[in-house]
Amino acid sequence: MPRLRPTGRQPATRAERITSGRAVLYARFSPQPRLGEEHNSDVQQLEICRAFCAAQGLTIRSEHSDRYVSGATERREGLDAALASLRRGDVLVVLSADRLARSLFVSLSVQRQVVQKGATIRCANGDPLDIDTPQGR
C-alpha cells in the first residue's frame, strides 16, 4: 500500500520543482541583422523578456547581452556571465531559441550547462526548448 503524504498535496511537477521564481535574462544582437527582423536590438529583446517575466511572475535577478556577436560563437562574454549567474531553480529567459544559439553544437552545450546548474530555459516568444523532460535532455 502506497504511503500518503501528510499534507495531502500532490507531488510537484518537474516545472514546479525547478522554478524558483527567479530569472536571468539574455539577449544577443547579431552582427548582421536580417531585414524585416522585428527585434533588432538587444534593448528591444530585453524589454520583451522583462514583459514575459512579469506575465509569468518571475523576479529578474540579472540581465546580460552580447552585441554584434554571432550565435554560432560558443564563447560570448554576456552569455558566459548569464550562465555563471544561474542558480538552482532559476530560469534563463531569452527572446527566442535563435538568440541563444545558431548552431546545434552551441545550443546543446548551453543547454547542458543550464541543466548542470539545476536551471531551465524559457523563450519569451514561445519557442520550444524542452530541457525539462528526459527526451529534451
Coordinates of N, CA, C and O in Angstrom, one line a residue:
M1 N 0.8 -1.2 0.0 CA 0.0 0.0 0.0 C 0.9 1.2 0.0 O 1.8 1.4 0.8
P2 N 0.6 2.2 -0.9 CA 1.5 3.4 -1.0 C 1.3 4.3 0.2 O 0.2 4.4 0.7
R3 N 2.3 5.0 0.6 CA 2.2 5.9 1.7 C 1.6 7.2 1.2 O 1.9 7.7 0.1
L4 N 0.7 7.8 2.0 CA 0.1 9.1 1.7 C 1.0 10.2 2.3 O 1.6 10.0 3.4
R5 N 1.1 11.2 1.6 CA 1.8 12.4 2.1 C 1.0 13.1 3.2 O -0.2 13.2 3.0
P6 N 1.6 13.5 4.2 CA 0.8 14.1 5.3 C 0.1 15.3 4.9 O -0.9 15.7 5.5
T7 N 0.6 16.1 3.9 CA 0.0 17.3 3.5 C -1.2 17.1 2.6 O -2.1 17.9 2.4
G8 N -1.3 15.9 2.0 CA -2.3 15.6 1.1 C -2.1 16.2 -0.3 O -2.9 16.1 -1.2
R9 N -1.0 17.0 -0.4 CA -0.7 17.7 -1.7 C -0.2 16.7 -2.7 O 0.6 15.9 -2.3
Q10 N -0.5 16.9 -3.9 CA 0.0 16.1 -5.0 C 1.5 16.4 -5.2 O 1.9 17.5 -4.9
P11 N 2.3 15.4 -5.6 CA 3.7 15.7 -5.9 C 3.8 16.9 -6.9 O 3.0 17.0 -7.8
A12 N 4.8 17.7 -6.7 CA 5.0 18.8 -7.6 C 5.4 18.3 -9.0 O 6.1 17.3 -9.1
T13 N 5.1 19.0 -10.0 CA 5.5 18.7 -11.4 C 7.0 19.1 -11.4 O 7.5 19.9 -10.6
R14 N 7.7 18.6 -12.4 CA 9.1 19.0 -12.6 C 9.3 20.5 -12.7 O 10.2 21.0 -12.1
A15 N 8.4 21.1 -13.5 CA 8.5 22.6 -13.6 C 8.3 23.3 -12.3 O 9.0 24.2 -12.0
E16 N 7.4 22.8 -11.4 CA 7.3 23.4 -10.1 C 8.5 23.2 -9.2 O 8.9 24.0 -8.5
R17 N 9.1 22.0 -9.4 CA 10.3 21.7 -8.5 C 11.5 22.6 -8.9 O 12.3 22.9 -8.0
I18 N 11.7 22.9 -10.2 CA 12.9 23.5 -10.6 C 12.8 25.0 -10.7 O 13.8 25.7 -10.8
T19 N 11.6 25.6 -10.7 CA 11.4 27.0 -10.9 C 11.3 27.7 -9.5 O 10.4 27.5 -8.8
S20 N 12.3 28.6 -9.3 CA 12.3 29.3 -8.1 C 11.6 30.6 -8.1 O 11.4 31.3 -7.1
G21 N 11.2 31.0 -9.3 CA 10.6 32.4 -9.5 C 11.6 33.4 -9.8 O 11.3 34.6 -9.9
R22 N 12.9 33.0 -10.0 CA 13.9 34.0 -10.4 C 14.3 33.8 -11.8 O 14.4 32.7 -12.3
A23 N 14.6 34.9 -12.5 CA 15.0 34.8 -13.9 C 16.3 35.5 -14.1 O 16.6 36.5 -13.5
V24 N 17.1 35.0 -15.1 CA 18.3 35.6 -15.6 C 18.0 35.8 -17.1 O 17.6 34.9 -17.8
L25 N 18.1 37.1 -17.6 CA 17.8 37.4 -18.9 C 19.0 37.5 -19.8 O 20.1 37.9 -19.3
Y26 N 18.9 37.0 -21.1 CA 20.0 37.1 -22.0 C 19.5 37.5 -23.4 O 18.4 37.0 -23.8
A27 N 20.2 38.5 -24.0 CA 19.8 38.9 -25.4 C 21.1 38.9 -26.2 O 22.2 39.2 -25.7
R28 N 20.9 38.6 -27.5 CA 22.1 38.7 -28.4 C 21.7 39.5 -29.6 O 20.7 39.2 -30.3
F29 N 22.5 40.5 -30.0 CA 22.2 41.3 -31.1 C 23.2 40.8 -32.2 O 24.4 40.8 -32.0
S30 N 22.7 40.4 -33.3 CA 23.5 39.9 -34.4 C 24.4 40.9 -35.1 O 24.1 42.1 -35.2
P31 N 25.6 40.4 -35.6 CA 26.4 41.3 -36.3 C 25.8 41.8 -37.7 O 26.0 42.8 -38.1
Q32 N 24.9 40.9 -38.2 CA 24.2 41.2 -39.5 C 22.8 40.9 -39.3 O 22.3 39.8 -39.7
P33 N 22.0 41.8 -38.7 CA 20.6 41.6 -38.5 C 19.9 41.3 -39.8 O 20.2 41.9 -40.8
R34 N 18.9 40.4 -39.8 CA 18.2 40.1 -41.0 C 17.2 41.2 -41.3 O 16.6 41.8 -40.4
L35 N 17.0 41.5 -42.6 CA 16.0 42.5 -42.9 C 14.6 42.0 -42.5 O 14.3 40.9 -42.6
G36 N 13.8 42.9 -41.9 CA 12.5 42.6 -41.5 C 12.4 41.9 -40.2 O 11.3 41.6 -39.7
E37 N 13.5 41.7 -39.5 CA 13.6 41.1 -38.2 C 12.9 42.1 -37.2 O 13.3 43.3 -37.2
E38 N 11.9 41.7 -36.5 CA 11.2 42.6 -35.6 C 12.0 43.2 -34.5 O 11.8 44.3 -34.2
H39 N 12.8 42.4 -33.9 CA 13.5 42.8 -32.7 C 15.0 42.8 -32.9 O 15.7 41.9 -32.5
N40 N 15.4 43.9 -33.5 CA 16.8 44.0 -34.0 C 17.8 44.4 -32.9 O 19.0 44.2 -33.0
S41 N 17.4 45.0 -31.8 CA 18.3 45.4 -30.8 C 18.2 44.6 -29.5 O 17.2 44.0 -29.2
D42 N 19.3 44.5 -28.8 CA 19.3 43.8 -27.5 C 18.4 44.5 -26.5 O 17.7 43.9 -25.7
V43 N 18.3 45.8 -26.6 CA 17.4 46.6 -25.8 C 15.9 46.1 -26.0 O 15.2 45.9 -25.0
Q44 N 15.5 46.0 -27.3 CA 14.1 45.5 -27.5 C 13.9 44.1 -27.1 O 12.9 43.8 -26.5
Q45 N 14.9 43.3 -27.2 CA 14.8 41.9 -26.8 C 14.6 41.8 -25.3 O 13.8 41.1 -24.8
L46 N 15.4 42.6 -24.6 CA 15.3 42.6 -23.1 C 14.0 43.1 -22.6 O 13.4 42.6 -21.6
E47 N 13.4 44.1 -23.3 CA 12.1 44.7 -23.0 C 11.1 43.6 -23.1 O 10.2 43.4 -22.2
I48 N 11.1 42.8 -24.1 CA 10.1 41.7 -24.3 C 10.3 40.6 -23.3 O 9.4 40.1 -22.7
C49 N 11.6 40.3 -22.9 CA 11.9 39.3 -21.9 C 11.4 39.8 -20.5 O 10.8 39.0 -19.8
R50 N 11.5 41.1 -20.3 CA 11.0 41.7 -19.0 C 9.5 41.5 -18.9 O 8.9 41.1 -17.9
A51 N 8.8 41.8 -20.0 CA 7.3 41.7 -20.0 C 6.9 40.2 -19.8 O 6.0 39.9 -19.1
F52 N 7.7 39.3 -20.4 CA 7.4 37.9 -20.3 C 7.6 37.5 -18.8 O 6.7 36.8 -18.3
C53 N 8.6 38.0 -18.2 CA 8.8 37.6 -16.8 C 7.7 38.2 -15.9 O 7.3 37.5 -15.0
A54 N 7.3 39.4 -16.2 CA 6.2 40.0 -15.4 C 4.9 39.1 -15.6 O 4.2 38.9 -14.6
A55 N 4.6 38.7 -16.8 CA 3.5 37.9 -17.0 C 3.6 36.5 -16.4 O 2.5 35.9 -16.0
Q56 N 4.8 36.0 -16.2 CA 5.0 34.7 -15.6 C 5.2 34.7 -14.1 O 5.4 33.7 -13.5
G57 N 5.3 35.9 -13.6 CA 5.5 36.1 -12.1 C 7.0 35.8 -11.7 O 7.2 35.4 -10.6
L58 N 7.9 36.0 -12.7 CA 9.3 35.8 -12.4 C 10.0 37.1 -12.0 O 9.8 38.1 -12.6
T59 N 10.8 37.0 -10.9 CA 11.6 38.1 -10.5 C 13.0 38.1 -11.2 O 13.7 37.1 -11.2
I60 N 13.3 39.2 -11.8 CA 14.6 39.3 -12.6 C 15.7 39.5 -11.7 O 15.8 40.5 -11.0
R61 N 16.7 38.6 -11.7 CA 17.9 38.7 -10.9 C 19.0 39.5 -11.6 O 19.7 40.2 -11.0
S62 N 19.1 39.2 -12.9 CA 20.2 39.9 -13.7 C 19.9 39.9 -15.2 O 19.1 39.0 -15.6
E63 N 20.5 40.8 -15.9 CA 20.3 40.9 -17.4 C 21.7 40.9 -18.0 O 22.6 41.6 -17.5
H64 N 21.8 40.2 -19.1 CA 23.1 40.1 -19.8 C 22.8 40.2 -21.3 O 21.8 39.7 -21.8
S65 N 23.8 40.7 -22.1 CA 23.6 40.8 -23.5 C 25.0 40.8 -24.2 O 26.0 41.1 -23.6
D66 N 24.9 40.4 -25.5 CA 26.1 40.4 -26.4 C 25.6 41.2 -27.6 O 24.6 41.0 -28.2
R67 N 26.5 42.2 -28.0 CA 26.2 43.0 -29.2 C 27.2 42.6 -30.3 O 28.4 42.5 -30.0
Y68 N 26.7 42.5 -31.5 CA 27.5 42.2 -32.7 C 28.3 40.9 -32.6 O 29.4 40.9 -32.9
V69 N 27.6 39.9 -32.0 CA 28.3 38.6 -31.8 C 27.4 37.5 -32.5 O 26.2 37.5 -32.3
S70 N 28.1 36.7 -33.3 CA 27.3 35.6 -33.9 C 26.8 34.6 -33.0 O 27.5 34.2 -32.0
G71 N 25.6 34.0 -33.2 CA 25.1 33.0 -32.4 C 25.8 31.6 -32.6 O 25.5 30.7 -31.9
A72 N 26.6 31.5 -33.6 CA 27.4 30.3 -33.8 C 28.7 30.3 -33.0 O 29.4 29.3 -32.9
T73 N 29.0 31.4 -32.3 CA 30.2 31.5 -31.5 C 29.8 31.0 -30.1 O 28.8 31.4 -29.5
E74 N 30.6 30.0 -29.6 CA 30.3 29.4 -28.3 C 30.7 30.3 -27.2 O 30.0 30.4 -26.2
R75 N 31.9 31.0 -27.2 CA 32.3 31.8 -26.1 C 31.8 33.2 -26.3 O 32.3 33.9 -27.3
R76 N 30.9 33.7 -25.5 CA 30.4 35.0 -25.6 C 30.4 35.6 -24.2 O 29.9 35.0 -23.2
E77 N 30.9 36.8 -24.0 CA 31.0 37.4 -22.7 C 29.7 37.5 -22.0 O 29.6 37.1 -20.8
G78 N 28.6 38.0 -22.6 CA 27.3 38.1 -22.0 C 26.7 36.8 -21.6 O 26.1 36.6 -20.6
L79 N 26.8 35.8 -22.6 CA 26.2 34.5 -22.3 C 27.0 33.8 -21.2 O 26.4 33.2 -20.3
D80 N 28.3 33.9 -21.2 CA 29.1 33.3 -20.1 C 28.7 33.9 -18.8 O 28.6 33.2 -17.8
A81 N 28.5 35.2 -18.7 CA 28.1 35.9 -17.5 C 26.7 35.4 -17.0 O 26.5 35.1 -15.8
A82 N 25.8 35.3 -18.0 CA 24.4 34.8 -17.7 C 24.5 33.4 -17.1 O 23.9 33.1 -16.1
L83 N 25.3 32.5 -17.8 CA 25.4 31.1 -17.3 C 26.0 31.0 -15.9 O 25.6 30.3 -15.1
A84 N 27.0 31.9 -15.7 CA 27.7 31.9 -14.4 C 26.8 32.4 -13.3 O 27.0 31.9 -12.2
S85 N 25.9 33.2 -13.6 CA 25.0 33.8 -12.6 C 23.8 32.9 -12.2 O 23.1 33.1 -11.3
L86 N 23.6 31.8 -13.1 CA 22.4 30.9 -12.8 C 22.6 30.2 -11.5 O 23.7 29.7 -11.2
R87 N 21.5 30.0 -10.8 CA 21.5 29.2 -9.6 C 20.4 28.1 -9.7 O 19.5 28.2 -10.6
R88 N 20.4 27.2 -8.9 CA 19.4 26.1 -8.9 C 18.0 26.7 -8.9 O 17.7 27.5 -8.0
G89 N 17.2 26.2 -9.8 CA 15.8 26.7 -9.8 C 15.6 27.9 -10.7 O 14.4 28.3 -10.9
D90 N 16.6 28.6 -11.1 CA 16.5 29.8 -12.0 C 16.0 29.5 -13.4 O 16.1 28.3 -13.8
V91 N 15.5 30.5 -14.0 CA 15.0 30.4 -15.4 C 15.9 31.3 -16.3 O 15.9 32.5 -16.0
L92 N 16.5 30.8 -17.3 CA 17.2 31.6 -18.2 C 16.2 32.0 -19.3 O 15.6 31.1 -20.0
V93 N 15.9 33.3 -19.4 CA 14.9 33.8 -20.4 C 15.6 34.5 -21.5 O 16.4 35.3 -21.4
V94 N 15.3 34.0 -22.7 CA 15.7 34.6 -24.0 C 14.5 34.9 -24.9 O 13.5 34.3 -24.7
L95 N 14.7 35.8 -25.8 CA 13.6 36.1 -26.7 C 13.1 34.9 -27.5 O 12.0 34.5 -27.6
S96 N 14.1 34.2 -28.1 CA 13.8 33.1 -29.0 C 15.0 32.2 -29.0 O 16.1 32.6 -28.6
A97 N 14.8 31.0 -29.4 CA 15.9 30.0 -29.5 C 17.1 30.4 -30.3 O 18.3 30.2 -29.9
D98 N 16.9 31.1 -31.4 CA 18.0 31.6 -32.2 C 18.8 32.7 -31.6 O 19.9 32.9 -32.0
R99 N 18.3 33.4 -30.6 CA 19.0 34.4 -29.9 C 20.0 33.7 -29.0 O 21.1 34.3 -28.6
L100 N 19.7 32.5 -28.5 CA 20.6 31.7 -27.7 C 21.8 31.1 -28.4 O 22.9 31.2 -28.1
A101 N 21.4 30.5 -29.6 CA 22.5 29.8 -30.4 C 22.0 29.6 -31.8 O 20.8 29.4 -32.0
R102 N 22.9 29.7 -32.7 CA 22.6 29.5 -34.2 C 23.1 28.1 -34.7 O 22.9 27.8 -35.8
S103 N 23.8 27.4 -33.8 CA 24.3 26.1 -34.2 C 23.8 25.1 -33.2 O 23.7 25.4 -32.0
L104 N 23.6 23.9 -33.7 CA 23.1 22.8 -32.8 C 24.2 22.5 -31.7 O 23.8 22.3 -30.5
F105 N 25.4 22.5 -32.1 CA 26.5 22.2 -31.1 C 26.5 23.3 -30.0 O 26.6 22.9 -28.8
V106 N 26.4 24.5 -30.3 CA 26.4 25.6 -29.3 C 25.1 25.5 -28.4 O 25.2 25.6 -27.2
S107 N 24.0 25.2 -29.1 CA 22.7 25.1 -28.4 C 22.8 24.0 -27.3 O 22.4 24.1 -26.2
L108 N 23.3 22.8 -27.8 CA 23.4 21.7 -26.8 C 24.4 22.0 -25.7 O 24.1 21.6 -24.6
S109 N 25.4 22.6 -26.0 CA 26.4 23.0 -25.0 C 25.8 23.9 -23.9 O 25.9 23.7 -22.7
V110 N 25.1 24.9 -24.4 CA 24.4 25.9 -23.5 C 23.4 25.1 -22.6 O 23.3 25.3 -21.4
Q111 N 22.5 24.3 -23.3 CA 21.5 23.6 -22.6 C 22.1 22.7 -21.5 O 21.6 22.6 -20.4
R112 N 23.2 22.0 -21.8 CA 23.9 21.1 -20.9 C 24.3 21.9 -19.7 O 24.1 21.5 -18.5
Q113 N 24.9 23.1 -19.9 CA 25.4 23.9 -18.8 C 24.2 24.4 -17.9 O 24.3 24.4 -16.6
V114 N 23.1 24.7 -18.5 CA 21.9 25.1 -17.7 C 21.4 24.0 -16.9 O 21.1 24.2 -15.7
V115 N 21.3 22.8 -17.5 CA 20.8 21.6 -16.7 C 21.7 21.3 -15.6 O 21.3 21.0 -14.5
Q116 N 23.1 21.4 -15.8 CA 24.0 21.1 -14.7 C 23.9 22.1 -13.6 O 24.2 21.7 -12.4
K117 N 23.4 23.3 -13.8 CA 23.2 24.3 -12.8 C 21.8 24.1 -12.1 O 21.5 24.7 -11.1
G118 N 21.0 23.2 -12.6 CA 19.7 22.9 -12.0 C 18.7 24.0 -12.4 O 17.7 24.2 -11.7
A119 N 18.9 24.6 -13.5 CA 18.1 25.7 -14.0 C 17.3 25.2 -15.3 O 17.5 24.0 -15.7
T120 N 16.5 26.1 -15.9 CA 15.8 25.8 -17.1 C 15.9 27.0 -18.0 O 16.3 28.0 -17.6
I121 N 15.4 26.8 -19.2 CA 15.4 27.9 -20.2 C 13.9 28.1 -20.7 O 13.2 27.1 -20.9
R122 N 13.5 29.3 -20.9 CA 12.2 29.7 -21.5 C 12.5 30.7 -22.5 O 13.2 31.7 -22.3
C123 N 11.7 30.6 -23.6 CA 11.8 31.6 -24.7 C 10.5 32.5 -24.6 O 9.4 32.0 -24.5
A124 N 10.7 33.8 -24.6 CA 9.6 34.7 -24.4 C 8.6 34.6 -25.6 O 7.5 34.9 -25.4
N125 N 9.1 34.2 -26.8 CA 8.2 34.1 -27.9 C 7.5 32.7 -28.0 O 6.8 32.5 -28.9
G126 N 7.8 31.8 -27.0 CA 7.2 30.5 -27.0 C 7.9 29.4 -27.7 O 7.4 28.3 -27.8
D127 N 9.1 29.7 -28.3 CA 9.9 28.6 -28.9 C 10.1 27.5 -28.0 O 10.4 27.7 -26.8
P128 N 9.9 26.3 -28.4 CA 10.1 25.1 -27.5 C 11.6 24.8 -27.3 O 12.3 24.6 -28.3
L129 N 12.1 24.9 -26.1 CA 13.4 24.4 -25.7 C 13.2 23.5 -24.5 O 13.3 23.9 -23.4
D130 N 12.9 22.3 -24.8 CA 12.4 21.3 -23.8 C 13.6 20.7 -23.1 O 14.0 19.6 -23.6
I131 N 14.1 21.2 -22.0 CA 15.2 20.6 -21.3 C 14.7 20.1 -20.0 O 15.4 19.7 -19.1
D132 N 13.3 20.1 -19.8 CA 12.7 19.7 -18.5 C 12.2 18.2 -18.6 O 11.7 17.8 -17.6
T133 N 12.4 17.5 -19.7 CA 12.0 16.1 -19.7 C 13.2 15.3 -20.1 O 14.1 15.8 -20.7
P134 N 13.1 14.0 -19.9 CA 14.2 13.1 -20.3 C 14.5 13.2 -21.8 O 15.6 13.1 -22.2
Q135 N 13.4 13.3 -22.6 CA 13.6 13.4 -24.1 C 14.3 14.7 -24.4 O 15.1 14.7 -25.4
G136 N 14.1 15.8 -23.7 CA 14.7 17.0 -24.0 C 16.1 17.1 -23.5 O 16.9 17.9 -24.1
R137 N 16.4 16.3 -22.5 CA 17.8 16.3 -22.0 C 18.6 15.4 -22.9 O 19.8 15.5 -23.0

